[in-house]
Every structure is written in structure tokens, then in C-alpha cells.
Rosetta silent file (secondary structure, phi, psi, omega in degrees, C-alpha in Angstrom):
SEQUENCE: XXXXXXXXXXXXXXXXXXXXXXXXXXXXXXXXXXXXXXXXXXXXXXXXXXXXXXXXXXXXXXXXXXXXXXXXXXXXXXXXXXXXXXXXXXXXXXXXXXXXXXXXXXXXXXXXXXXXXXXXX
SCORE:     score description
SCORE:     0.000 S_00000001
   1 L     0.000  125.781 -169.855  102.330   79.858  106.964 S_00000001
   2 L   -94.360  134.181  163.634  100.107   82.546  108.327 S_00000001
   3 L  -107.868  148.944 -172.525   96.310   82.643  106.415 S_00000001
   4 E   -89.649  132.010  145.939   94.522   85.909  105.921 S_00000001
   5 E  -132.620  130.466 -147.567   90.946   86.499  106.033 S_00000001
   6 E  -109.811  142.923 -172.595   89.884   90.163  104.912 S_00000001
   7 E  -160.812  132.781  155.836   86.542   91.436  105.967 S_00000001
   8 L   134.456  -22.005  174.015   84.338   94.804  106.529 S_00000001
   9 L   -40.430 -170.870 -164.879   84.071   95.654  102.430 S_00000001
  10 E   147.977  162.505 -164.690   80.991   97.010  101.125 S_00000001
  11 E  -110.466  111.813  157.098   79.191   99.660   98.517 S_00000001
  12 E  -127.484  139.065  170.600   79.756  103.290  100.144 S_00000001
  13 E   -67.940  156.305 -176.471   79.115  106.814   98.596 S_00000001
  14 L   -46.845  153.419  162.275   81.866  109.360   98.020 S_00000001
  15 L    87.061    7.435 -169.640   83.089  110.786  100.853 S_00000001
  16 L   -99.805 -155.837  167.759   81.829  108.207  103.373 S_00000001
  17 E  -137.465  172.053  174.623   83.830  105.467  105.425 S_00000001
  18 E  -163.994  156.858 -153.160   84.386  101.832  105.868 S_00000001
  19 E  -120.594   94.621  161.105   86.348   99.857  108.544 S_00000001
  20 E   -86.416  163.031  171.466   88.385   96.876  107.061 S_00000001
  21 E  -142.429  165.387 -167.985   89.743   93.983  109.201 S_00000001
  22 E  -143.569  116.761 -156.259   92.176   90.885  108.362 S_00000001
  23 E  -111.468  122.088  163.071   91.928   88.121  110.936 S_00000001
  24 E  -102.370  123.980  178.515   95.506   85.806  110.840 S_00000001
  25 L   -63.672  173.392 -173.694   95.673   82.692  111.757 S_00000001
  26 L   108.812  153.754  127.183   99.034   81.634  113.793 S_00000001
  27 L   -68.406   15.794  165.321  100.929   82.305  116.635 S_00000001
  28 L  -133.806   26.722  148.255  103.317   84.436  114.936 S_00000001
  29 H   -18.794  -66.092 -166.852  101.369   87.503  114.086 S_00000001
  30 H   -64.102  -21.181  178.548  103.153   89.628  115.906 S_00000001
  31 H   -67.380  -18.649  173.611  106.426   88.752  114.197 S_00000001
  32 L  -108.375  128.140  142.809  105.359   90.099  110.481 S_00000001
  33 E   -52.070  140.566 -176.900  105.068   93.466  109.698 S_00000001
  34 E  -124.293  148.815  147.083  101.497   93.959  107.808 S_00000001
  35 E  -141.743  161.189  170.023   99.965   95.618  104.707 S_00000001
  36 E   -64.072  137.502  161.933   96.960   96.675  102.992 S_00000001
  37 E  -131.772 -167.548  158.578   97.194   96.058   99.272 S_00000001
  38 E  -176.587  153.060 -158.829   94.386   96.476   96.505 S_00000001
  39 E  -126.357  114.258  174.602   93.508   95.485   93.255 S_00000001
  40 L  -118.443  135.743  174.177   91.233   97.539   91.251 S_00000001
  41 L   -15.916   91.218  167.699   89.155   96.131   88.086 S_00000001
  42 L   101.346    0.165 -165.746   91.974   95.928   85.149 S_00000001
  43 L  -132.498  165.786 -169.102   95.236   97.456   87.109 S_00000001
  44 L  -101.641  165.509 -165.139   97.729   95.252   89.110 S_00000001
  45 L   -80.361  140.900 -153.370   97.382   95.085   92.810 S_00000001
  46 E  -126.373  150.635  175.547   99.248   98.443   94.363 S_00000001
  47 E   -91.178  167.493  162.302  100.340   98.533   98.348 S_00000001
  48 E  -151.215    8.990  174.316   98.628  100.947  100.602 S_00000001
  49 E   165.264  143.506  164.204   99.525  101.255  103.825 S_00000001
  50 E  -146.147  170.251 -172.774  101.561   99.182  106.077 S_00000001
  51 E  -135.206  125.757  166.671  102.629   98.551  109.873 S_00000001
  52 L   -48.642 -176.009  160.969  105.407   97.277  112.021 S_00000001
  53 L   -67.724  -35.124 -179.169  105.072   94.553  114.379 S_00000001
  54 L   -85.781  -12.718 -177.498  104.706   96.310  117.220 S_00000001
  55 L    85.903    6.936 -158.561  102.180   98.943  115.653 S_00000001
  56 L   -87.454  -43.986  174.739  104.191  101.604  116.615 S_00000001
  57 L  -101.580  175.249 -176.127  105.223  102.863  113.093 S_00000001
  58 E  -149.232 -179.021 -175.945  103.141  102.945  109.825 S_00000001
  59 E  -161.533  138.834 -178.716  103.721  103.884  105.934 S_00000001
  60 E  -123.003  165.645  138.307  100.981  105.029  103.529 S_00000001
  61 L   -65.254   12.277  141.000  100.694  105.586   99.847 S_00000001
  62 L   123.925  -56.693  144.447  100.785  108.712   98.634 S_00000001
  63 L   -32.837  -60.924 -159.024   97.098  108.412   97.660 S_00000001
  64 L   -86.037  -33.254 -173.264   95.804  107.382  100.775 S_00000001
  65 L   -34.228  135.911  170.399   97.921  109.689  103.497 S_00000001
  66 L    84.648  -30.420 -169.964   95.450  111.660  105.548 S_00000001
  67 L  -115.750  -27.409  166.179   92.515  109.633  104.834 S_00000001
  68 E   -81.637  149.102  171.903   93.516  105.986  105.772 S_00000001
  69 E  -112.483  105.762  153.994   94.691  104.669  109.147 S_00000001
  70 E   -62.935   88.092  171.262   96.490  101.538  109.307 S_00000001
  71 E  -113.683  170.422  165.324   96.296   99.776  113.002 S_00000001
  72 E  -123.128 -179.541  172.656   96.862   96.359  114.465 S_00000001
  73 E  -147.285   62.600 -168.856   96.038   94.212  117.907 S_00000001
  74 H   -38.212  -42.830  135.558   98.145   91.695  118.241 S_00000001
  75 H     0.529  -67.142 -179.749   96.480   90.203  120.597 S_00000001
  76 H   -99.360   27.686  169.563   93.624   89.418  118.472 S_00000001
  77 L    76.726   -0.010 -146.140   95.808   88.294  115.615 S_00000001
  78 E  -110.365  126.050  159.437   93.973   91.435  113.682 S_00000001
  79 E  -112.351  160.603  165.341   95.182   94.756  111.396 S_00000001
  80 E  -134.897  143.698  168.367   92.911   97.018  110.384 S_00000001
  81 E  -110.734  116.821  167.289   92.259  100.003  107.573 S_00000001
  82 E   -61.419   93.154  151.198   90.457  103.210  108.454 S_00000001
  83 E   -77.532  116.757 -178.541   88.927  104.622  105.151 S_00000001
  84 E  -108.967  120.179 -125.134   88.192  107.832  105.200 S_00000001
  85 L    -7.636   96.860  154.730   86.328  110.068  102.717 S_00000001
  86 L   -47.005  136.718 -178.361   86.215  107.611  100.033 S_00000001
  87 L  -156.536  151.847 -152.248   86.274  108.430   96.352 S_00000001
  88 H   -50.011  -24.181 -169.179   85.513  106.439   93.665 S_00000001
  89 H   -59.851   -9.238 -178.035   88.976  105.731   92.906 S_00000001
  90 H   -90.548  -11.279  159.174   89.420  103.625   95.728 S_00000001
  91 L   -18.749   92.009  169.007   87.283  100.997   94.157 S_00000001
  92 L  -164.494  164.863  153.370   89.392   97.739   94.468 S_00000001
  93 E   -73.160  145.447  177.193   89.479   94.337   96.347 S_00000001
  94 E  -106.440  154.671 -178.767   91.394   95.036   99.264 S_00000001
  95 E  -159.873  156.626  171.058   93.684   92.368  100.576 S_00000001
  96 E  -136.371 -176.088 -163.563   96.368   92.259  103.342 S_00000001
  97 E  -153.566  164.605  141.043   99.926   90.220  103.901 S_00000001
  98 E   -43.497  154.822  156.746  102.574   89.737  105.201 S_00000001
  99 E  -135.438  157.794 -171.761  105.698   92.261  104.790 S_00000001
 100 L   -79.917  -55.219  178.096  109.296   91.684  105.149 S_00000001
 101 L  -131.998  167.197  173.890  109.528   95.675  106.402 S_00000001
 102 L   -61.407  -19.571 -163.188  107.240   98.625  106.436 S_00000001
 103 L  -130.585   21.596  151.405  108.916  100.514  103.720 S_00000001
 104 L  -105.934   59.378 -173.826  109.495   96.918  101.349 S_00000001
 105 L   -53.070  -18.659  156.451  105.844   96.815  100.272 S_00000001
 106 L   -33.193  130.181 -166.033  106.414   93.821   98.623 S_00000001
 107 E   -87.644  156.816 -174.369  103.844   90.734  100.046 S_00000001
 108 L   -87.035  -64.356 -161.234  105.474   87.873  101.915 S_00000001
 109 L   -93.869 -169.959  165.738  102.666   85.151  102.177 S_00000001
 110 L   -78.263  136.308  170.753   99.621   83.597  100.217 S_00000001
 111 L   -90.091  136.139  148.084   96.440   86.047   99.244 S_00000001
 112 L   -80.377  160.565  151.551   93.073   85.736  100.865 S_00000001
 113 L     7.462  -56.329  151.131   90.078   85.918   99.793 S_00000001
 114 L    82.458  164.149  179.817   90.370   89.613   99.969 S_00000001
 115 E  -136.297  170.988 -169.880   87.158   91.857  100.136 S_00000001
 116 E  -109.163  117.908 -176.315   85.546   94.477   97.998 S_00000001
 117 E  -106.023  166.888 -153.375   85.125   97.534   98.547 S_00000001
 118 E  -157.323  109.920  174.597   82.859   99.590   95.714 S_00000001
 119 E  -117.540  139.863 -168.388   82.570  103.817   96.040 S_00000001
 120 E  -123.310  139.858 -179.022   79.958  105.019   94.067 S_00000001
 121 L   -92.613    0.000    0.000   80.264  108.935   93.154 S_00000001
């Protein structure tokens, strides 16, 4: 069982940025495909970007395309999300998982902790 810990949230104004990261515990990181999910105050938690294993491909939402970046390190057990002009709408706890594939957005594992991110317009 891999555990997540989500980190890097924070209160930013529209249009700014923030850097999340998701530290996994295990020795079989590299073996799941990862995604970004979020939860925003009263709505059900929505995917938002995912990654192979190898980091070579990615998949966004529809929302997010052009302004998020999804990467990993395998190495350091770590993915990360590039947020990019921010708008309030983006308001949610962020949380990441496992994935079975990049383009099955469906979560695998157990949620962390997850962290909050908060765009004020």
C-alpha cells in the first residue's frame, strides 16, 4: 500500500502560482501511474491531471490544460502540479493517487491528508 502526503498549498491571488508536491512512501512508485485530484467546498472530488510511470506522457482536464503541469521524479518517490494563473475556481483540497492508467482517472489507493489550496479574486 503506497501512502501519500500532499504538500505546497496555500492562499494565492488570481492569476498567481503555487507548486504542489506528493511525497509516496514505497518502493514501488515508479510502478503506478499518478494523479492530481481535488475537492472543492460542496462538489465531489474531480481528477486533474495525471502521469505515466515513466513521466513521459501526461493527461489534463479540460479546465486545467495550458495552465497546469503535471511532473514526477521517481527517484524521489515525488509528483508534482504546476499551477499556473490561478482563478478562484480552482479553490479545492488537492490530493493525489494512485491510477490504474493515465486516461482511467479513477484513484487506486487510500487519500492523504491532501492540501488546500485557496485563490482569492
Amino acid at each position: 500500500q503506497v501512502q501519500l502526503v500532499e504538500s505546497g498549498g496555500g492562499l494565492v491571488q488570481a492569476g498567481g502560482s503555487l507548486s504542489l508536491s506528493c511525497v509516496a512512501s514505497g518502493r514501488t512508485f515508479s510502478s503506478y501511474a499518478m494523479g492530481w485530484f481535488r475537492q472543492a467546498p460542496g462538489k465531489e472530488r474531480e481528477f486533474v491531471a495525471s502521469i505515466s510511470r515513466s513521466g513521459d506522457s501526461t493527461y489534463y482536464q479540460n479546465s486545467v490544460k495550458g495552465r497546469f503541469t503535471i511532473s514526477r521524479d521517481n527517484a524521489k518517490n515525488t509528483v508534482y502540479l504546476q499551477m499556473n494563473s490561478l482563478k478562484p475556481e480552482d479553490t479545492a483540497v488537492y490530493y493525489c493517487n494512485t491510477v490504474r492508467r493515465i486516461t482511467d482517472p479513477n484513484a487506486l489507493g487510500a487519500w492523504g491528508q491532501g492540501t488546500l489550496v485557496t485563490v482569492s479574486s
